[in-house]
């Protein structure tokens, strides 16, 4: 039995302390003004009560310094709270450049997790301590929300688009993973755990599992065989004989569109081009690609994108701190500033 009443979940990510300080400060400021105002109401009730039945109220002019003071001081406090909150928000939702990328796909009622090396898990997520982890979220049906209280992070998984979050665990342990968005009858049972391990234990865990194929290798298979994308999107293809643009060097680059606009080839663009190919036609190409809506799962989409990332923009380039055996981690970071659409919108 625990001797203490746990008011807060453990605070074990690099920014969880920051979130707690912000939350506590806001609570203290709110409590202070609540007590101040409630106290003044009570005091004035007594102080200015009607003393005789025939007593009539009279108007009083408030002093100018008081009027300005109680407008300007709260304004400054509010702006400071906003600025601080914004700083923490930006920190939480902007993954560092060396983050390793996982995917988590929500469906009624489970989380399907895939590691960059290809390992899969359901409702569990093994992570090494001290390593920033970016989790790209998608949903196969309704809105779910990926919530790890101990890391102070929560992000919706929305059907039809990608969202993401990141964290870096600071202490080994087993922590709750919740779905925090009502998503159907078994929403309350859509729970799992995040298992933060020392890096060496994590390596052992990886080695013990059935690794399967990396995200990018699975995507390459889908690209070559299952969906036969390669029949049209052939490397080096150009001219009249090619039916679709080659995808080498595509990821993170800017593409000219047939309608005169431009688009950055990020996760969301590639996703749209697979599901709704005619939405944004690249200049110089015919809208002949069939849709893969309903044929390709969310999981396969993330694998295809992982593969397309490995094709460029600079194949083989590995930024410092990258893990060479999983090149799919590196490409998006290399394109970091050019790919703002992968950062969540809220
Ligand atoms: Cu999924 Cu609630």
mmCIF file of C-alpha atoms and ligand atoms in Angstrom:
data_model
loop_
_atom_site.group_PDB
_atom_site.id
_atom_site.type_symbol
_atom_site.label_atom_id
_atom_site.label_comp_id
_atom_site.label_asym_id
_atom_site.label_seq_id
_atom_site.Cartn_x
_atom_site.Cartn_y
_atom_site.Cartn_z
ATOM 1 C CA UNK A 1 0.000 0.000 0.000
ATOM 2 C CA UNK A 2 1.230 3.405 -0.859
ATOM 3 C CA UNK A 3 1.752 5.692 2.055
ATOM 4 C CA UNK A 4 1.295 8.854 0.066
ATOM 5 C CA UNK A 5 -1.716 10.058 -1.839
ATOM 6 C CA UNK A 6 -0.476 10.523 -5.408
ATOM 7 C CA UNK A 7 -1.701 13.936 -6.467
ATOM 8 C CA UNK A 8 0.485 13.882 -9.565
ATOM 9 C CA UNK A 9 1.725 11.048 -11.746
ATOM 10 C CA UNK A 10 5.510 10.621 -11.716
ATOM 11 C CA UNK A 11 7.345 13.370 -13.542
ATOM 12 C CA UNK A 12 9.856 11.596 -15.742
ATOM 13 C CA UNK A 13 10.373 13.353 -19.051
ATOM 14 C CA UNK A 14 12.799 16.127 -19.897
ATOM 15 C CA UNK A 15 10.030 18.733 -19.917
ATOM 16 C CA UNK A 16 7.596 17.322 -17.341
ATOM 17 C CA UNK A 17 9.164 19.464 -14.582
ATOM 18 C CA UNK A 18 8.678 22.530 -16.737
ATOM 19 C CA UNK A 19 4.993 21.654 -17.249
ATOM 20 C CA UNK A 20 4.520 21.091 -13.519
ATOM 21 C CA UNK A 21 6.093 24.429 -12.603
ATOM 22 C CA UNK A 22 3.853 26.188 -15.095
ATOM 23 C CA UNK A 23 0.777 24.370 -13.835
ATOM 24 C CA UNK A 24 1.589 25.076 -10.184
ATOM 25 C CA UNK A 25 2.291 28.743 -10.869
ATOM 26 C CA UNK A 26 -0.994 29.151 -12.666
ATOM 27 C CA UNK A 27 -2.787 27.375 -9.839
ATOM 28 C CA UNK A 28 -1.188 29.634 -7.235
ATOM 29 C CA UNK A 29 -1.971 32.808 -9.203
ATOM 30 C CA UNK A 30 -5.559 31.681 -9.786
ATOM 31 C CA UNK A 31 -6.003 30.721 -6.146
ATOM 32 C CA UNK A 32 -4.579 34.054 -4.995
ATOM 33 C CA UNK A 33 -7.023 36.099 -7.074
ATOM 34 C CA UNK A 34 -9.962 33.829 -6.266
ATOM 35 C CA UNK A 35 -9.330 34.267 -2.553
ATOM 36 C CA UNK A 36 -8.645 37.983 -2.919
ATOM 37 C CA UNK A 37 -11.869 38.647 -4.839
ATOM 38 C CA UNK A 38 -14.047 36.363 -2.725
ATOM 39 C CA UNK A 39 -12.557 37.950 0.419
ATOM 40 C CA UNK A 40 -13.245 41.472 -0.834
ATOM 41 C CA UNK A 41 -16.827 40.531 -1.727
ATOM 42 C CA UNK A 42 -17.422 39.265 1.793
ATOM 43 C CA UNK A 43 -15.678 42.267 3.353
ATOM 44 C CA UNK A 44 -17.655 44.785 1.273
ATOM 45 C CA UNK A 45 -20.893 42.972 2.059
ATOM 46 C CA UNK A 46 -20.315 43.638 5.716
ATOM 47 C CA UNK A 47 -18.624 47.013 5.394
ATOM 48 C CA UNK A 48 -21.256 48.570 3.135
ATOM 49 C CA UNK A 49 -24.334 46.789 4.448
ATOM 50 C CA UNK A 50 -27.539 48.777 4.876
ATOM 51 C CA UNK A 51 -27.629 50.022 8.436
ATOM 52 C CA UNK A 52 -31.057 51.719 8.597
ATOM 53 C CA UNK A 53 -34.249 50.874 6.675
ATOM 54 C CA UNK A 54 -34.355 54.405 5.223
ATOM 55 C CA UNK A 55 -30.705 54.418 4.116
ATOM 56 C CA UNK A 56 -30.194 55.102 0.373
ATOM 57 C CA UNK A 57 -27.049 54.235 -1.580
ATOM 58 C CA UNK A 58 -24.867 57.003 -2.981
ATOM 59 C CA UNK A 59 -22.401 56.884 -5.850
ATOM 60 C CA UNK A 60 -18.692 56.967 -5.181
ATOM 61 C CA UNK A 61 -15.856 57.794 -7.583
ATOM 62 C CA UNK A 62 -13.103 55.210 -7.679
ATOM 63 C CA UNK A 63 -9.616 56.642 -7.580
ATOM 64 C CA UNK A 64 -7.856 56.763 -10.929
ATOM 65 C CA UNK A 65 -4.785 54.894 -9.680
ATOM 66 C CA UNK A 66 -7.035 52.077 -8.521
ATOM 67 C CA UNK A 67 -8.853 51.830 -11.875
ATOM 68 C CA UNK A 68 -5.606 51.744 -13.847
ATOM 69 C CA UNK A 69 -3.908 49.453 -11.346
ATOM 70 C CA UNK A 70 -6.486 46.712 -11.423
ATOM 71 C CA UNK A 71 -6.548 46.740 -15.213
ATOM 72 C CA UNK A 72 -2.847 46.981 -15.979
ATOM 73 C CA UNK A 73 -1.475 44.623 -13.325
ATOM 74 C CA UNK A 74 -3.716 41.669 -14.304
ATOM 75 C CA UNK A 75 -2.935 42.395 -17.950
ATOM 76 C CA UNK A 76 0.780 42.107 -17.297
ATOM 77 C CA UNK A 77 0.272 38.921 -15.292
ATOM 78 C CA UNK A 78 -1.873 37.404 -18.049
ATOM 79 C CA UNK A 79 0.634 38.282 -20.768
ATOM 80 C CA UNK A 80 3.450 36.791 -18.718
ATOM 81 C CA UNK A 81 1.429 33.601 -18.190
ATOM 82 C CA UNK A 82 0.719 33.445 -21.922
ATOM 83 C CA UNK A 83 4.366 33.936 -22.872
ATOM 84 C CA UNK A 84 5.524 31.281 -20.444
ATOM 85 C CA UNK A 85 2.836 28.840 -21.607
ATOM 86 C CA UNK A 86 3.764 29.464 -25.222
ATOM 87 C CA UNK A 87 7.407 28.749 -24.499
ATOM 88 C CA UNK A 88 6.575 25.441 -22.852
ATOM 89 C CA UNK A 89 4.130 24.583 -25.648
ATOM 90 C CA UNK A 90 6.739 25.180 -28.336
ATOM 91 C CA UNK A 91 9.261 23.112 -26.430
ATOM 92 C CA UNK A 92 6.829 20.218 -26.081
ATOM 93 C CA UNK A 93 5.600 20.149 -29.659
ATOM 94 C CA UNK A 94 8.837 20.753 -31.528
ATOM 95 C CA UNK A 95 10.862 17.545 -31.587
ATOM 96 C CA UNK A 96 14.658 17.880 -31.337
ATOM 97 C CA UNK A 97 16.680 17.071 -34.436
ATOM 98 C CA UNK A 98 18.034 13.808 -33.063
ATOM 99 C CA UNK A 99 14.621 12.335 -32.214
ATOM 100 C CA UNK A 100 14.082 8.739 -33.277
ATOM 101 C CA UNK A 101 10.787 8.218 -35.024
ATOM 102 C CA UNK A 102 8.136 5.713 -33.967
ATOM 103 C CA UNK A 103 4.610 5.412 -35.244
ATOM 104 C CA UNK A 104 1.499 4.703 -33.202
ATOM 105 C CA UNK A 105 -1.762 4.007 -34.976
ATOM 106 C CA UNK A 106 -4.965 4.161 -33.011
ATOM 107 C CA UNK A 107 -7.985 2.023 -33.752
ATOM 108 C CA UNK A 108 -10.967 0.844 -31.772
ATOM 109 C CA UNK A 109 -9.599 -0.086 -29.287
ATOM 110 C CA UNK A 110 -5.853 -0.406 -29.270
ATOM 111 C CA UNK A 111 -2.589 1.338 -30.084
ATOM 112 C CA UNK A 112 -0.469 -0.323 -32.729
ATOM 113 C CA UNK A 113 3.111 0.797 -32.304
ATOM 114 C CA UNK A 114 5.979 0.327 -34.694
ATOM 115 C CA UNK A 115 9.646 1.005 -33.972
ATOM 116 C CA UNK A 116 11.910 2.444 -36.669
ATOM 117 C CA UNK A 117 13.675 -0.920 -36.828
ATOM 118 C CA UNK A 118 10.386 -2.629 -37.612
ATOM 119 C CA UNK A 119 9.482 -4.096 -34.202
ATOM 120 C CA UNK A 120 5.764 -4.007 -33.526
ATOM 121 C CA UNK A 121 3.881 -3.816 -30.293
ATOM 122 C CA UNK A 122 0.270 -3.498 -29.265
ATOM 123 C CA UNK A 123 -0.578 -1.228 -26.340
ATOM 124 C CA UNK A 124 3.031 -1.187 -25.151
ATOM 125 C CA UNK A 125 5.857 1.062 -26.106
ATOM 126 C CA UNK A 126 9.420 0.212 -25.148
ATOM 127 C CA UNK A 127 11.698 3.229 -25.226
ATOM 128 C CA UNK A 128 15.291 3.899 -24.188
ATOM 129 C CA UNK A 129 15.831 6.461 -21.432
ATOM 130 C CA UNK A 130 17.543 9.668 -22.497
ATOM 131 C CA UNK A 131 16.693 9.314 -26.179
ATOM 132 C CA UNK A 132 14.263 11.828 -27.680
ATOM 133 C CA UNK A 133 11.451 9.886 -29.324
ATOM 134 C CA UNK A 134 9.083 11.341 -31.852
ATOM 135 C CA UNK A 135 5.822 9.446 -32.232
ATOM 136 C CA UNK A 136 3.875 9.994 -35.422
ATOM 137 C CA UNK A 137 0.195 9.333 -34.837
ATOM 138 C CA UNK A 138 -2.576 8.284 -37.172
ATOM 139 C CA UNK A 139 -5.977 6.709 -36.710
ATOM 140 C CA UNK A 140 -7.799 4.013 -38.650
ATOM 141 C CA UNK A 141 -11.270 4.972 -37.529
ATOM 142 C CA UNK A 142 -12.165 7.742 -35.081
ATOM 143 C CA UNK A 143 -10.274 10.336 -33.060
ATOM 144 C CA UNK A 144 -8.148 8.863 -30.309
ATOM 145 C CA UNK A 145 -5.702 10.680 -28.087
ATOM 146 C CA UNK A 146 -2.261 9.442 -27.146
ATOM 147 C CA UNK A 147 -1.668 10.392 -23.532
ATOM 148 C CA UNK A 148 1.330 9.596 -21.325
ATOM 149 C CA UNK A 149 0.671 11.410 -18.030
ATOM 150 C CA UNK A 150 4.114 10.717 -16.581
ATOM 151 C CA UNK A 151 5.700 12.509 -19.540
ATOM 152 C CA UNK A 152 3.071 15.294 -19.512
ATOM 153 C CA UNK A 153 2.291 14.823 -23.169
ATOM 154 C CA UNK A 154 -0.973 14.297 -25.015
ATOM 155 C CA UNK A 155 -1.855 14.500 -28.684
ATOM 156 C CA UNK A 156 -4.909 13.531 -30.712
ATOM 157 C CA UNK A 157 -4.661 10.829 -33.372
ATOM 158 C CA UNK A 158 -6.973 12.070 -36.095
ATOM 159 C CA UNK A 159 -8.262 10.010 -39.041
ATOM 160 C CA UNK A 160 -7.057 11.313 -42.394
ATOM 161 C CA UNK A 161 -3.904 13.052 -41.255
ATOM 162 C CA UNK A 162 -0.701 12.743 -39.276
ATOM 163 C CA UNK A 163 -0.009 14.321 -35.936
ATOM 164 C CA UNK A 164 3.011 13.861 -33.722
ATOM 165 C CA UNK A 165 4.470 14.346 -30.286
ATOM 166 C CA UNK A 166 7.859 13.801 -28.737
ATOM 167 C CA UNK A 167 9.335 13.040 -25.352
ATOM 168 C CA UNK A 168 12.538 11.904 -23.731
ATOM 169 C CA UNK A 169 12.145 9.711 -20.671
ATOM 170 C CA UNK A 170 14.484 10.460 -17.774
ATOM 171 C CA UNK A 171 13.897 7.447 -15.529
ATOM 172 C CA UNK A 172 13.385 3.748 -16.246
ATOM 173 C CA UNK A 173 9.985 2.427 -15.283
ATOM 174 C CA UNK A 174 6.553 1.405 -16.461
ATOM 175 C CA UNK A 175 4.169 4.273 -17.098
ATOM 176 C CA UNK A 176 0.552 4.532 -18.133
ATOM 177 C CA UNK A 177 -0.439 5.047 -21.737
ATOM 178 C CA UNK A 178 -4.033 6.168 -22.131
ATOM 179 C CA UNK A 179 -6.451 6.995 -24.861
ATOM 180 C CA UNK A 180 -7.727 10.379 -23.736
ATOM 181 C CA UNK A 181 -10.487 10.922 -26.280
ATOM 182 C CA UNK A 182 -13.832 9.173 -25.985
ATOM 183 C CA UNK A 183 -13.774 6.787 -28.939
ATOM 184 C CA UNK A 184 -16.502 4.217 -28.340
ATOM 185 C CA UNK A 185 -17.717 1.644 -25.864
ATOM 186 C CA UNK A 186 -14.307 0.316 -24.928
ATOM 187 C CA UNK A 187 -12.541 3.653 -24.778
ATOM 188 C CA UNK A 188 -11.890 3.207 -21.067
ATOM 189 C CA UNK A 189 -10.071 -0.049 -21.800
ATOM 190 C CA UNK A 190 -7.835 1.423 -24.466
ATOM 191 C CA UNK A 191 -4.886 1.589 -22.129
ATOM 192 C CA UNK A 192 -1.351 0.389 -22.288
ATOM 193 C CA UNK A 193 2.074 1.057 -20.899
ATOM 194 C CA UNK A 194 5.226 2.828 -21.818
ATOM 195 C CA UNK A 195 8.261 0.891 -20.665
ATOM 196 C CA UNK A 196 11.279 3.155 -20.324
ATOM 197 C CA UNK A 197 14.514 1.166 -20.164
ATOM 198 C CA UNK A 198 18.199 1.868 -19.814
ATOM 199 C CA UNK A 199 19.651 2.027 -23.338
ATOM 200 C CA UNK A 200 21.495 -1.248 -22.875
ATOM 201 C CA UNK A 201 18.347 -3.036 -21.660
ATOM 202 C CA UNK A 202 16.502 -1.571 -24.582
ATOM 203 C CA UNK A 203 19.098 -2.944 -27.002
ATOM 204 C CA UNK A 204 18.704 -6.347 -25.369
ATOM 205 C CA UNK A 205 14.972 -6.108 -25.675
ATOM 206 C CA UNK A 206 15.276 -5.222 -29.341
ATOM 207 C CA UNK A 207 17.679 -8.101 -29.919
ATOM 208 C CA UNK A 208 15.328 -10.556 -28.220
ATOM 209 C CA UNK A 209 12.304 -9.643 -30.255
ATOM 210 C CA UNK A 210 11.403 -10.668 -33.746
ATOM 211 C CA UNK A 211 12.662 -7.568 -35.452
ATOM 212 C CA UNK A 212 11.112 -8.159 -38.827
ATOM 213 C CA UNK A 213 11.769 -5.529 -41.411
ATOM 214 C CA UNK A 214 12.517 -1.905 -40.791
ATOM 215 C CA UNK A 215 9.817 0.606 -41.586
ATOM 216 C CA UNK A 216 11.644 1.659 -44.730
ATOM 217 C CA UNK A 217 12.260 -1.920 -45.885
ATOM 218 C CA UNK A 218 8.580 -2.781 -45.443
ATOM 219 C CA UNK A 219 7.736 0.351 -47.388
ATOM 220 C CA UNK A 220 10.140 -0.659 -50.162
ATOM 221 C CA UNK A 221 8.366 -4.022 -50.433
ATOM 222 C CA UNK A 222 4.992 -2.344 -50.681
ATOM 223 C CA UNK A 223 6.382 0.054 -53.257
ATOM 224 C CA UNK A 224 7.963 -2.617 -55.435
ATOM 225 C CA UNK A 225 5.550 -5.530 -55.091
ATOM 226 C CA UNK A 226 2.253 -5.170 -53.327
ATOM 227 C CA UNK A 227 1.185 -1.854 -54.776
ATOM 228 C CA UNK A 228 3.574 -1.915 -57.730
ATOM 229 C CA UNK A 229 4.201 1.816 -57.434
ATOM 230 C CA UNK A 230 7.542 1.204 -59.122
ATOM 231 C CA UNK A 231 5.924 0.390 -62.465
ATOM 232 C CA UNK A 232 5.142 4.086 -62.885
ATOM 233 C CA UNK A 233 7.485 5.774 -60.410
ATOM 234 C CA UNK A 234 10.691 4.326 -61.772
ATOM 235 C CA UNK A 235 14.086 5.588 -60.691
ATOM 236 C CA UNK A 236 15.588 7.853 -63.304
ATOM 237 C CA UNK A 237 12.409 7.745 -65.368
ATOM 238 C CA UNK A 238 11.678 10.821 -67.401
ATOM 239 C CA UNK A 239 10.368 11.907 -70.762
ATOM 240 C CA UNK A 240 7.357 10.593 -72.614
ATOM 241 C CA UNK A 241 7.824 6.974 -71.612
ATOM 242 C CA UNK A 242 7.475 7.537 -67.882
ATOM 243 C CA UNK A 243 3.973 7.622 -66.451
ATOM 244 C CA UNK A 244 4.863 9.212 -63.143
ATOM 245 C CA UNK A 245 7.704 11.232 -61.666
ATOM 246 C CA UNK A 246 10.629 9.392 -60.112
ATOM 247 C CA UNK A 247 10.602 9.852 -56.349
ATOM 248 C CA UNK A 248 14.368 10.075 -55.787
ATOM 249 C CA UNK A 249 15.202 13.335 -54.034
ATOM 250 C CA UNK A 250 11.515 14.119 -53.547
ATOM 251 C CA UNK A 251 11.196 14.142 -49.779
ATOM 252 C CA UNK A 252 11.299 17.594 -48.236
ATOM 253 C CA UNK A 253 11.757 19.273 -51.613
ATOM 254 C CA UNK A 254 9.540 21.920 -53.102
ATOM 255 C CA UNK A 255 7.349 20.770 -55.986
ATOM 256 C CA UNK A 256 5.787 22.910 -58.682
ATOM 257 C CA UNK A 257 2.159 22.046 -59.278
ATOM 258 C CA UNK A 258 0.169 21.964 -62.496
ATOM 259 C CA UNK A 259 -2.109 24.692 -61.158
ATOM 260 C CA UNK A 260 0.866 27.010 -60.672
ATOM 261 C CA UNK A 261 1.191 26.602 -56.923
ATOM 262 C CA UNK A 262 3.963 24.913 -55.010
ATOM 263 C CA UNK A 263 4.005 22.375 -52.219
ATOM 264 C CA UNK A 264 6.617 20.967 -49.873
ATOM 265 C CA UNK A 265 6.813 17.191 -50.270
ATOM 266 C CA UNK A 266 6.337 16.294 -46.619
ATOM 267 C CA UNK A 267 4.496 13.428 -44.902
ATOM 268 C CA UNK A 268 1.086 14.991 -45.362
ATOM 269 C CA UNK A 269 1.635 15.735 -49.034
ATOM 270 C CA UNK A 270 2.827 12.202 -49.801
ATOM 271 C CA UNK A 271 -0.067 10.791 -47.828
ATOM 272 C CA UNK A 272 -2.526 12.894 -49.835
ATOM 273 C CA UNK A 273 -0.873 11.970 -53.108
ATOM 274 C CA UNK A 274 -1.340 8.270 -52.345
ATOM 275 C CA UNK A 275 -4.937 8.530 -51.180
ATOM 276 C CA UNK A 276 -6.122 11.324 -53.440
ATOM 277 C CA UNK A 277 -3.605 11.518 -56.293
ATOM 278 C CA UNK A 278 -5.421 14.158 -58.318
ATOM 279 C CA UNK A 279 -5.536 16.675 -55.477
ATOM 280 C CA UNK A 280 -2.114 18.165 -56.264
ATOM 281 C CA UNK A 281 -0.729 17.234 -59.676
ATOM 282 C CA UNK A 282 2.953 17.968 -60.179
ATOM 283 C CA UNK A 283 3.544 20.266 -63.138
ATOM 284 C CA UNK A 284 4.269 18.363 -66.328
ATOM 285 C CA UNK A 285 2.408 15.174 -65.408
ATOM 286 C CA UNK A 286 -1.002 13.812 -66.318
ATOM 287 C CA UNK A 287 -3.524 13.004 -63.558
ATOM 288 C CA UNK A 288 -3.465 9.283 -64.358
ATOM 289 C CA UNK A 289 -2.621 7.796 -60.982
ATOM 290 C CA UNK A 290 -5.437 5.734 -59.438
ATOM 291 C CA UNK A 291 -6.382 6.306 -55.834
ATOM 292 C CA UNK A 292 -5.218 3.884 -53.168
ATOM 293 C CA UNK A 293 -7.896 4.980 -50.733
ATOM 294 C CA UNK A 294 -9.272 1.904 -48.987
ATOM 295 C CA UNK A 295 -6.454 -0.317 -50.231
ATOM 296 C CA UNK A 296 -3.567 0.959 -48.177
ATOM 297 C CA UNK A 297 -3.734 0.907 -44.380
ATOM 298 C CA UNK A 298 -2.453 3.648 -42.096
ATOM 299 C CA UNK A 299 0.418 1.401 -41.138
ATOM 300 C CA UNK A 300 1.365 0.841 -44.777
ATOM 301 C CA UNK A 301 1.153 4.577 -45.413
ATOM 302 C CA UNK A 302 3.721 5.289 -42.718
ATOM 303 C CA UNK A 303 5.950 2.534 -44.130
ATOM 304 C CA UNK A 304 5.677 3.875 -47.674
ATOM 305 C CA UNK A 305 6.558 7.343 -46.443
ATOM 306 C CA UNK A 306 9.507 5.957 -44.472
ATOM 307 C CA UNK A 307 10.716 4.369 -47.711
ATOM 308 C CA UNK A 308 10.230 7.507 -49.803
ATOM 309 C CA UNK A 309 12.234 9.459 -47.225
ATOM 310 C CA UNK A 310 15.188 7.180 -47.767
ATOM 311 C CA UNK A 311 15.147 8.112 -51.466
ATOM 312 C CA UNK A 312 16.164 11.664 -50.873
ATOM 313 C CA UNK A 313 16.613 14.590 -50.944
ATOM 314 C CA UNK A 314 20.201 13.613 -50.197
ATOM 315 C CA UNK A 315 20.382 9.811 -50.138
ATOM 316 C CA UNK A 316 23.055 8.492 -47.837
ATOM 317 C CA UNK A 317 23.491 11.705 -45.870
ATOM 318 C CA UNK A 318 23.483 10.925 -42.184
ATOM 319 C CA UNK A 319 23.371 13.885 -39.813
ATOM 320 C CA UNK A 320 25.454 13.690 -36.659
ATOM 321 C CA UNK A 321 23.898 11.515 -33.979
ATOM 322 C CA UNK A 322 21.816 9.650 -36.501
ATOM 323 C CA UNK A 323 21.524 5.903 -36.500
ATOM 324 C CA UNK A 324 22.856 4.649 -39.820
ATOM 325 C CA UNK A 325 21.001 1.325 -39.738
ATOM 326 C CA UNK A 326 17.698 3.174 -39.820
ATOM 327 C CA UNK A 327 18.127 5.798 -42.504
ATOM 328 C CA UNK A 328 14.391 6.518 -42.371
ATOM 329 C CA UNK A 329 14.994 8.414 -39.134
ATOM 330 C CA UNK A 330 17.416 10.786 -40.644
ATOM 331 C CA UNK A 331 15.839 12.111 -43.774
ATOM 332 C CA UNK A 332 12.968 14.005 -42.089
ATOM 333 C CA UNK A 333 15.336 15.702 -39.684
ATOM 334 C CA UNK A 334 17.618 16.704 -42.509
ATOM 335 C CA UNK A 335 14.555 18.346 -43.996
ATOM 336 C CA UNK A 336 13.516 19.656 -40.599
ATOM 337 C CA UNK A 337 13.029 23.369 -41.265
ATOM 338 C CA UNK A 338 11.481 22.614 -44.645
ATOM 339 C CA UNK A 339 8.866 20.283 -43.257
ATOM 340 C CA UNK A 340 6.793 22.258 -40.771
ATOM 341 C CA UNK A 341 3.623 20.372 -41.693
ATOM 342 C CA UNK A 342 4.742 17.403 -39.640
ATOM 343 C CA UNK A 343 4.463 19.405 -36.468
ATOM 344 C CA UNK A 344 1.040 19.167 -34.835
ATOM 345 C CA UNK A 345 -1.439 21.947 -35.206
ATOM 346 C CA UNK A 346 -2.467 22.207 -31.587
HETATM 347 CU CU1 LIG B 1 -9.322 5.491 -28.280
HETATM 348 CU CU2 LIG B 1 -10.530 6.560 -26.535
#
